Short mmCIF file of C-alpha atoms in Angstrom, two decimals:
data_model
loop_
_atom_site.label_atom_id
_atom_site.label_comp_id
_atom_site.label_asym_id
_atom_site.label_seq_id
_atom_site.Cartn_x
_atom_site.Cartn_y
_atom_site.Cartn_z
CA MET A 10 -37.47 -2.78 -0.60
CA ASN A 11 -36.77 -4.28 2.78
CA GLU A 12 -37.56 -1.11 4.69
CA GLU A 13 -36.51 -1.70 8.26
CA LYS A 14 -39.32 -1.56 10.79
CA ARG A 15 -39.08 -2.16 14.51
CA PHE A 16 -41.46 -3.12 17.28
CA TYR A 17 -41.24 -3.71 21.01
CA VAL A 18 -42.14 -6.99 22.66
CA HIS A 19 -42.01 -8.23 26.24
CA LEU A 20 -39.92 -11.41 26.35
CA CYS A 21 -38.36 -13.22 29.30
CA SER A 22 -39.49 -10.55 31.79
CA LYS A 23 -38.03 -7.63 29.83
CA GLU A 24 -39.05 -5.40 26.93
CA TYR A 25 -36.89 -5.66 23.81
CA GLU A 26 -36.80 -3.79 20.52
CA VAL A 27 -36.95 -6.17 17.57
CA SER A 28 -35.83 -5.30 14.02
CA THR A 29 -37.70 -6.76 11.05
CA ARG A 30 -34.83 -6.31 8.57
CA ILE A 31 -34.51 -9.52 6.59
CA SER A 32 -31.21 -10.44 4.95
CA PHE A 33 -29.99 -13.05 2.44
CA ARG A 34 -28.79 -15.11 5.38
CA ASP A 35 -32.20 -15.00 7.06
CA LEU A 36 -33.94 -16.14 3.88
CA ARG A 37 -31.48 -18.98 3.42
CA LYS A 38 -32.18 -20.20 6.94
CA ILE A 39 -35.92 -20.05 6.32
CA GLN A 40 -35.49 -21.86 3.00
CA GLU A 41 -33.45 -24.60 4.69
CA ALA A 42 -36.13 -24.94 7.38
CA LYS A 43 -38.87 -25.27 4.78
CA GLU A 44 -36.93 -28.08 3.10
CA ASP A 45 -36.36 -30.01 6.36
CA SER A 46 -39.29 -32.31 7.14
CA ALA A 47 -38.18 -32.66 10.80
CA ILE A 48 -37.66 -28.96 11.52
CA ASP A 49 -39.11 -27.22 14.58
CA PHE A 50 -40.46 -23.96 13.10
CA GLN A 51 -40.92 -22.46 16.55
CA LYS A 52 -37.18 -22.90 17.18
CA THR A 53 -36.36 -21.41 13.78
CA PHE A 54 -38.52 -18.38 14.57
CA ALA A 55 -36.95 -18.05 18.04
CA ASP A 56 -33.51 -18.03 16.36
CA LEU A 57 -34.70 -15.27 14.03
CA VAL A 58 -36.01 -13.16 16.92
CA TYR A 59 -32.73 -13.64 18.81
CA GLU A 60 -30.81 -12.32 15.78
CA LYS A 61 -33.14 -9.31 15.49
CA ILE A 62 -32.72 -8.17 19.11
CA GLU A 63 -29.76 -5.81 18.88
CA GLU A 64 -29.17 -5.22 22.60
CA GLU A 65 -26.04 -6.77 24.06
CA SER A 66 -27.86 -8.21 27.07
CA LYS A 67 -30.53 -10.37 25.54
CA PRO A 68 -32.07 -13.69 26.55
CA VAL A 69 -30.72 -16.98 25.22
CA VAL A 70 -32.55 -18.66 22.34
CA ASP A 71 -33.94 -21.47 24.53
CA ASP A 72 -35.60 -18.93 26.85
CA ILE A 73 -37.09 -17.07 23.89
CA TYR A 74 -38.31 -20.40 22.49
CA SER A 75 -40.12 -21.36 25.70
CA ASP A 76 -41.65 -17.93 26.41
CA GLU A 77 -45.38 -17.93 25.70
CA LYS A 78 -45.12 -14.33 24.47
CA LEU A 79 -43.18 -15.57 21.44
CA LYS A 80 -46.60 -15.99 19.79
CA LEU A 81 -47.21 -12.27 20.27
CA CYS A 82 -43.87 -11.58 18.65
CA ALA A 83 -44.85 -13.74 15.67
CA GLU A 84 -48.15 -11.88 15.33
CA LYS A 85 -46.33 -8.53 15.34
CA PHE A 86 -43.97 -9.71 12.62
CA VAL A 87 -47.09 -10.31 10.52
CA SER A 88 -49.14 -7.24 11.41
CA ILE A 89 -46.31 -4.73 10.93
CA ASP A 90 -45.99 -5.61 7.23
CA SER A 91 -49.12 -5.60 5.05
CA LYS A 92 -47.52 -7.82 2.39
CA VAL A 93 -46.45 -10.46 4.92
CA GLU A 94 -49.94 -10.26 6.41
CA GLU A 95 -51.44 -10.88 2.97
CA PHE A 96 -49.44 -14.07 2.50
CA TYR A 97 -50.10 -15.12 6.10
CA LYS A 98 -53.89 -15.04 5.65
CA VAL A 99 -53.49 -17.74 3.01
CA ASN A 100 -50.78 -19.79 4.74
CA GLN A 101 -52.39 -19.93 8.19
CA GLU A 102 -55.19 -22.11 6.82
CA ARG A 103 -52.78 -24.97 6.08
CA MET A 104 -49.83 -24.38 8.40
CA GLY A 105 -49.05 -23.93 12.06
CA LEU A 106 -48.41 -20.42 13.40
CA TYR A 107 -44.60 -20.33 13.14
CA GLU A 108 -44.38 -22.15 9.82
CA ALA A 109 -46.99 -19.79 8.37
CA VAL A 110 -45.16 -16.69 9.64
CA LEU A 111 -41.76 -17.80 8.32
CA THR A 112 -43.22 -18.93 4.99
CA SER A 113 -45.03 -15.61 4.59
CA ILE A 114 -41.84 -13.64 5.29
CA TYR A 115 -40.01 -15.76 2.72
CA GLU A 116 -42.73 -15.39 0.08
CA LYS A 117 -42.93 -11.63 0.56
CA TYR A 118 -39.21 -11.12 -0.04
CA ASP A 119 -39.06 -13.73 -2.78
CA GLU A 120 -41.74 -11.81 -4.69
CA GLU A 121 -40.04 -8.45 -4.16
CA PHE A 122 -36.68 -9.90 -5.12
CA LYS A 123 -38.07 -11.09 -8.46
CA GLU A 124 -39.56 -7.65 -9.08
CA LEU A 125 -36.19 -6.06 -8.30
CA VAL A 126 -34.48 -8.26 -10.85
CA LYS A 127 -37.02 -7.32 -13.52
CA GLY A 128 -36.62 -3.63 -12.78
CA LEU A 129 -32.84 -3.37 -12.71
CA PRO A 130 -31.47 -0.41 -14.66
CA LYS A 131 -29.40 -1.16 -17.73
CA ILE A 132 -25.64 -1.08 -17.35
CA ASN A 133 -23.85 1.02 -19.93
CA ASN A 134 -22.36 -1.39 -22.49
CA GLU A 135 -19.02 0.41 -22.56
CA ALA A 136 -18.76 0.28 -18.77
CA LEU A 137 -19.77 -3.38 -18.87
CA ALA A 138 -16.98 -4.21 -21.29
CA GLY A 139 -14.45 -2.27 -19.23
CA ILE A 140 -15.40 -4.02 -16.01
CA SER A 141 -15.30 -7.43 -17.68
CA ALA A 142 -11.85 -6.75 -19.12
CA THR A 143 -10.55 -5.61 -15.74
CA LEU A 144 -11.93 -8.65 -13.97
CA ASN A 145 -10.47 -11.00 -16.59
CA ALA A 146 -7.09 -9.41 -15.92
CA PHE A 147 -7.58 -10.03 -12.20
CA ARG A 148 -8.31 -13.69 -12.89
CA GLN A 149 -5.07 -14.08 -14.80
CA SER A 150 -3.01 -12.70 -11.92
CA ILE A 151 -4.64 -14.62 -9.03
CA VAL A 152 -2.55 -15.96 -6.20
CA LYS A 153 1.00 -15.68 -7.58
CA ILE A 154 3.34 -15.42 -4.64
CA VAL A 155 6.84 -13.97 -5.03
CA THR A 156 9.22 -16.89 -5.47
CA SER A 157 12.45 -17.44 -3.60
CA PRO A 158 14.15 -20.56 -2.20
CA MET A 159 12.49 -19.86 1.16
CA MET A 160 9.04 -19.42 -0.38
CA GLU A 161 9.23 -22.24 -2.93
CA ASN A 162 6.80 -24.62 -1.21
CA ILE A 163 4.32 -21.84 -0.47
CA ALA A 164 4.50 -20.75 -4.12
CA LYS A 165 3.61 -24.29 -5.23
CA ILE A 166 0.61 -24.32 -2.93
CA ALA A 167 -0.45 -20.89 -4.17
CA ALA A 168 -0.27 -22.09 -7.78
CA GLN A 169 -2.49 -25.03 -6.88
CA VAL A 170 -4.99 -22.71 -5.22
CA SER A 171 -4.93 -20.48 -8.32
CA GLU A 172 -5.67 -23.43 -10.60
CA THR A 173 -8.50 -24.58 -8.35
CA LEU A 174 -10.18 -21.18 -8.25
CA GLY A 175 -9.70 -20.70 -11.97
CA SER A 176 -11.40 -24.01 -12.73
CA ILE A 177 -14.30 -23.14 -10.44
CA ALA A 178 -14.71 -19.78 -12.16
CA VAL A 179 -14.85 -21.42 -15.61
CA ASN A 180 -17.45 -23.94 -14.45
CA ILE A 181 -19.56 -21.23 -12.84
CA GLY A 182 -19.57 -19.24 -16.08
CA GLU A 183 -20.65 -22.30 -18.08
CA MET A 184 -23.37 -23.19 -15.59
CA MET A 185 -24.78 -19.66 -15.60
CA GLN A 186 -25.08 -19.72 -19.38
CA ASN A 187 -27.00 -22.99 -19.23
CA ILE A 188 -29.60 -21.77 -16.71
CA LYS A 189 -32.71 -20.50 -18.50
CA ILE A 190 -34.95 -18.43 -16.23
CA PRO A 191 -38.17 -17.00 -17.74
CA THR A 192 -38.19 -14.01 -15.36
CA ILE A 193 -34.56 -13.00 -16.06
CA SER A 194 -33.33 -12.22 -19.57
CA GLU A 195 -29.85 -13.21 -20.73
CA GLU A 196 -28.86 -9.55 -20.70
CA ARG A 197 -30.07 -9.17 -17.09
CA LYS A 198 -28.18 -12.31 -16.07
CA GLU A 199 -24.95 -10.85 -17.43
CA GLU A 200 -25.61 -7.51 -15.73
CA LEU A 201 -26.12 -9.25 -12.39
CA ARG A 202 -23.00 -11.31 -12.86
CA VAL A 203 -20.96 -8.19 -13.59
CA ALA A 204 -22.43 -6.43 -10.53
CA TYR A 205 -21.47 -9.27 -8.18
CA ARG A 206 -18.00 -9.50 -9.73
CA ALA A 207 -17.52 -5.74 -9.47
CA TRP A 208 -18.36 -5.83 -5.75
CA GLY A 209 -15.85 -8.65 -5.30
CA SER A 210 -13.16 -6.78 -7.23
CA TYR A 211 -13.58 -3.88 -4.80
CA GLY A 212 -12.90 -6.29 -1.93
CA TRP A 213 -16.50 -6.78 -0.81
CA THR A 214 -18.27 -10.10 -0.30
CA VAL A 215 -21.80 -10.51 0.99
CA MET A 216 -22.48 -9.39 4.56
CA PRO A 217 -24.66 -11.77 6.66
CA ASP A 218 -27.36 -9.14 7.26
CA LEU A 219 -27.14 -7.42 3.89
CA PRO A 220 -30.50 -6.18 2.54
CA LEU A 221 -31.44 -8.11 -0.56
CA SER A 222 -31.17 -5.22 -3.00
CA VAL A 223 -27.64 -3.96 -2.36
CA PHE A 224 -25.48 -6.23 -4.56
CA LEU A 225 -27.93 -6.06 -7.46
CA ASP A 226 -26.59 -2.65 -8.46
CA CYS A 227 -23.13 -2.28 -9.94
CA PRO A 228 -21.28 0.39 -7.89
CA VAL A 229 -20.08 3.39 -9.88
CA ASP A 230 -16.61 3.20 -8.34
CA ILE A 231 -14.74 1.89 -5.31
CA LYS A 232 -15.61 4.95 -3.22
CA GLU A 233 -19.32 4.35 -3.67
CA ALA A 234 -18.87 0.63 -2.98
CA ASN A 235 -16.95 1.31 0.26
CA LYS A 236 -19.43 3.91 1.50
CA LEU A 237 -22.48 1.71 0.89
CA ALA A 238 -20.92 -1.51 2.19
CA LEU A 239 -19.55 0.11 5.35
CA SER A 240 -23.01 1.44 6.21
CA TYR A 241 -23.92 -2.22 6.87
CA CYS A 242 -20.73 -2.92 8.83
CA THR A 243 -21.23 -0.90 11.99
CA ASN A 244 -19.74 -2.09 15.27
CA LYS A 245 -23.05 -3.82 16.06
CA ASP A 246 -23.02 -5.53 12.68
CA MET A 247 -19.44 -6.70 13.28
CA GLU A 248 -20.36 -8.11 16.70
CA LYS A 249 -23.04 -10.19 14.97
CA LEU A 250 -20.50 -11.38 12.41
CA PHE A 251 -18.06 -12.33 15.18
CA ASP A 252 -20.78 -14.36 16.92
CA ILE A 253 -21.52 -16.16 13.65
CA LEU A 254 -17.84 -16.94 13.06
CA ARG A 255 -17.46 -18.28 16.61
CA ASP A 256 -20.27 -20.75 15.90
CA MET A 257 -18.87 -21.97 12.58
CA LYS A 258 -17.05 -25.28 12.39
CA ASP A 259 -13.34 -25.79 11.76
CA VAL A 260 -12.31 -22.30 12.86
CA LYS A 261 -9.12 -21.91 14.89
CA MET A 262 -10.68 -20.07 17.81
CA SER A 263 -7.42 -18.81 19.31
CA ASP A 264 -6.49 -17.04 16.07
CA LEU A 265 -10.02 -15.76 15.52
CA GLY A 266 -10.16 -14.43 19.08
CA GLU A 267 -6.84 -12.65 18.62
CA ALA A 268 -7.98 -11.11 15.33
CA ILE A 269 -11.20 -9.85 16.96
CA PHE A 270 -9.23 -8.46 19.92
CA ASP A 271 -6.86 -6.63 17.57
CA PHE A 272 -9.79 -5.27 15.56
CA LYS A 273 -11.55 -3.91 18.63
CA HIS A 274 -8.31 -2.30 19.82
CA LYS A 275 -7.62 -0.77 16.39
CA GLN A 276 -4.52 -2.89 15.80
CA TYR A 277 -5.55 -3.33 12.20
CA LYS A 278 -2.27 -4.51 10.65
CA SER A 279 -1.83 -7.38 13.09
CA CYS A 280 -5.54 -8.18 12.68
CA ALA A 281 -5.09 -8.38 8.89
CA LEU A 282 -2.03 -10.62 9.21
CA ILE A 283 -3.96 -13.11 11.35
CA LEU A 284 -6.96 -13.07 9.01
CA PHE A 285 -4.77 -13.69 5.99
CA GLY A 286 -3.28 -16.65 7.86
CA LEU A 287 -6.76 -18.06 8.51
CA ILE A 288 -7.77 -17.55 4.88
CA ASP A 289 -4.50 -19.07 3.61
CA ALA A 290 -5.08 -22.14 5.75
CA LYS A 291 -8.57 -22.67 4.36
CA LEU A 292 -7.42 -22.29 0.76
CA ILE A 293 -4.53 -24.69 1.32
CA ARG A 294 -6.84 -27.28 2.86
CA LEU A 295 -9.00 -27.18 -0.25
CA GLN A 296 -6.12 -29.02 -1.91
CA GLN A 297 -5.93 -32.79 -1.85
CA LYS A 298 -2.78 -33.88 -0.07
CA ASP A 299 -1.96 -36.80 -2.33
CA LYS A 300 0.36 -37.19 -5.30
CA ASN A 301 -0.20 -38.26 -8.85
CA PRO A 302 1.67 -41.25 -10.35
CA ASN A 303 4.57 -38.98 -11.39
CA GLY A 304 5.20 -38.04 -7.77
CA LYS A 305 4.13 -34.43 -8.18
CA TRP A 306 1.66 -32.68 -5.95
CA ARG A 307 -1.78 -32.90 -7.50
CA ALA A 308 -3.20 -29.45 -8.17
CA VAL A 309 -6.36 -29.22 -6.57
CA GLY A 310 -9.28 -28.77 -4.43
CA GLN A 311 -11.18 -30.11 -7.40
CA SER A 312 -13.01 -32.41 -5.01
CA ALA A 313 -14.28 -29.48 -2.96
CA ALA A 314 -14.97 -27.42 -6.09
CA ASN A 315 -16.87 -30.25 -7.74
CA LYS A 316 -18.96 -30.86 -4.61
CA VAL A 317 -19.98 -27.20 -4.54
CA LEU A 318 -20.92 -27.21 -8.20
CA ASP A 319 -22.70 -30.58 -7.96
CA ASN A 320 -24.76 -29.31 -5.02
CA ILE A 321 -25.76 -26.28 -7.06
CA LYS A 322 -26.63 -28.48 -10.06
CA ARG A 323 -29.01 -30.51 -7.91
CA GLU A 324 -30.91 -27.40 -6.82
CA GLN A 325 -34.30 -27.45 -8.59
CA ASP A 326 -35.22 -23.79 -8.09
CA LEU A 327 -33.55 -22.14 -11.08
CA GLU A 328 -33.49 -18.66 -9.55
CA LYS A 329 -31.97 -19.95 -6.31
CA LYS A 330 -29.39 -21.89 -8.35
CA PHE A 331 -28.51 -18.77 -10.31
CA PHE A 332 -28.05 -16.60 -7.22
CA LEU A 333 -25.91 -19.25 -5.53
CA LEU A 334 -23.64 -19.04 -8.56
CA LEU A 335 -23.59 -15.25 -8.24
CA ASP A 336 -22.43 -15.61 -4.62
CA TYR A 337 -19.49 -17.73 -5.69
CA GLU A 338 -18.68 -15.41 -8.59
CA ASN A 339 -18.47 -12.63 -5.99
CA ILE A 340 -16.17 -14.65 -3.68
CA LEU A 341 -13.84 -15.59 -6.53
CA ALA A 342 -13.58 -11.99 -7.75
CA CYS A 343 -12.65 -10.91 -4.23
CA LEU A 344 -10.01 -13.65 -3.89
CA ASN A 345 -8.62 -12.61 -7.26
CA ILE A 346 -7.95 -9.05 -6.15
CA VAL A 347 -6.91 -9.78 -2.56
CA PHE A 348 -4.37 -12.39 -3.75
CA ALA A 349 -3.34 -10.55 -6.94
CA ASN A 350 0.29 -10.63 -8.10
CA ALA A 351 2.37 -8.02 -6.26
CA ARG A 352 4.26 -7.22 -9.50
CA ASP A 353 7.54 -6.48 -7.75
CA PHE A 354 5.70 -4.28 -5.23
CA ARG A 355 5.97 -1.28 -7.55
CA LYS A 356 2.50 0.13 -6.90
CA GLN A 357 0.57 0.08 -3.64
CA PRO A 358 -2.74 -1.78 -4.00
CA ILE A 359 -6.08 0.03 -3.66
CA VAL A 360 -7.68 -3.05 -2.06
CA ILE A 361 -5.73 -4.76 0.72
CA ASN A 362 -3.41 -7.40 -0.74
CA ARG A 363 -2.09 -10.53 0.90
CA ASN A 364 1.34 -10.40 -0.74
CA PHE A 365 2.02 -6.78 0.22
CA ILE A 366 0.95 -7.35 3.83
CA ASP A 367 2.66 -10.69 4.38
CA HIS A 368 5.95 -9.55 2.84
CA GLY A 369 6.07 -6.28 4.76
CA MET A 370 5.75 -4.17 1.61
CA MET A 371 2.52 -2.33 2.50
CA THR A 372 3.40 1.35 3.01
CA LYS A 373 -0.21 2.51 3.30
CA LYS A 374 -1.78 2.27 6.73
CA VAL A 375 -4.05 -0.72 7.25
CA ILE A 376 -7.47 0.63 8.26
CA ARG A 377 -10.71 -0.68 9.73
CA LYS A 378 -12.29 -1.14 6.29
CA ASP A 379 -9.49 -3.51 5.23
CA CYS A 380 -10.10 -5.79 8.21
CA VAL A 381 -13.88 -5.68 7.76
CA GLN A 382 -13.38 -6.93 4.19
CA LEU A 383 -11.11 -9.75 5.37
CA PHE A 384 -13.52 -10.87 8.11
CA LEU A 385 -16.28 -11.00 5.48
CA LEU A 386 -14.10 -12.88 2.99
CA PHE A 387 -13.20 -15.42 5.69
CA TYR A 388 -16.89 -15.83 6.57
CA ASN A 389 -17.94 -16.31 2.95
CA LEU A 390 -15.07 -18.72 2.29
CA LEU A 391 -16.22 -20.81 5.26
CA MET A 392 -19.77 -20.79 3.85
CA PHE A 393 -18.36 -21.92 0.49
CA ILE A 394 -16.43 -24.79 2.07
CA ASP A 395 -19.42 -25.79 4.20
CA PHE A 396 -21.52 -26.07 1.05
CA ALA A 397 -18.93 -28.47 -0.33
CA SER A 398 -19.04 -30.76 2.69
#
């Protein structure tokens, strides 16, 4: 599925190579465009083409949008894939060029995605039980910061964050059980949930340009997870992620810029410290800053959590609703392990841990992979918060 094909097109007085790899993020953008009655599909397609040109020196989106050869680019997107072309022949009769192309791309991957779900291999029941038990243990230990007089206030905030995330996790589990999808059996639903949680427990959240099939398989172990995930986190992929983060709202650009600079110059420990600070700030701001009648700090970003869950509840497409819940299951599993209790710092963590890093107790060298995971967690946390707004 999602075999990457490329073609060349002459845009803005220069020839560019365009990738046709479609990711979860691409499909979400197309889905959002299809649901917006005022959308300019030509602009949406121009945005897609911009993302798929991997050269550093590429034209701006507005120039791509206004270039008459964009039509040729749209035609090539159709002709290079027989399945997209099949859908396009039907859609072109009732839609404009760019809407028909984008809709056909979406329908092609939507169909293949459903087939993938049907054809998933069974997960060994013993392995399933072991993974579930491990992840439940992670949930119990989430976000417990070492207490001391100096750290007392931070510990209170951390406890609030823990309670918030725990309540979200419970609600997600209940909502998943209540979603009945004819094309996905209850057993398959649980297998998918375990796969997404396993990826999160290994420190991996969804990459913006991740092929649709990757997270559907439960990795055998952390080594396999790291190898596969890192193959989609090349320097080019990271540059794309940095561009996305720069365009997201409510990001402290000075800190983000410093983290990116440190990453590019292989100063991974300082990069990780900055990223943990950015993530901490977002988690803290999920909390309501008011007090209950007893004068105690109210535990919780329940307002943000409830908005996320309410938005998901309103989604009419049951499969889309289910996979949104899987995304959040994945994010929560990752937060669980990254913020896990340090347990007196007796054993160095396998996945980078906020408490070990921030308290200077990390003896292992911080490496590129650790920072890649933190950039992705920050990105996905921002997406989570945006969905709540």
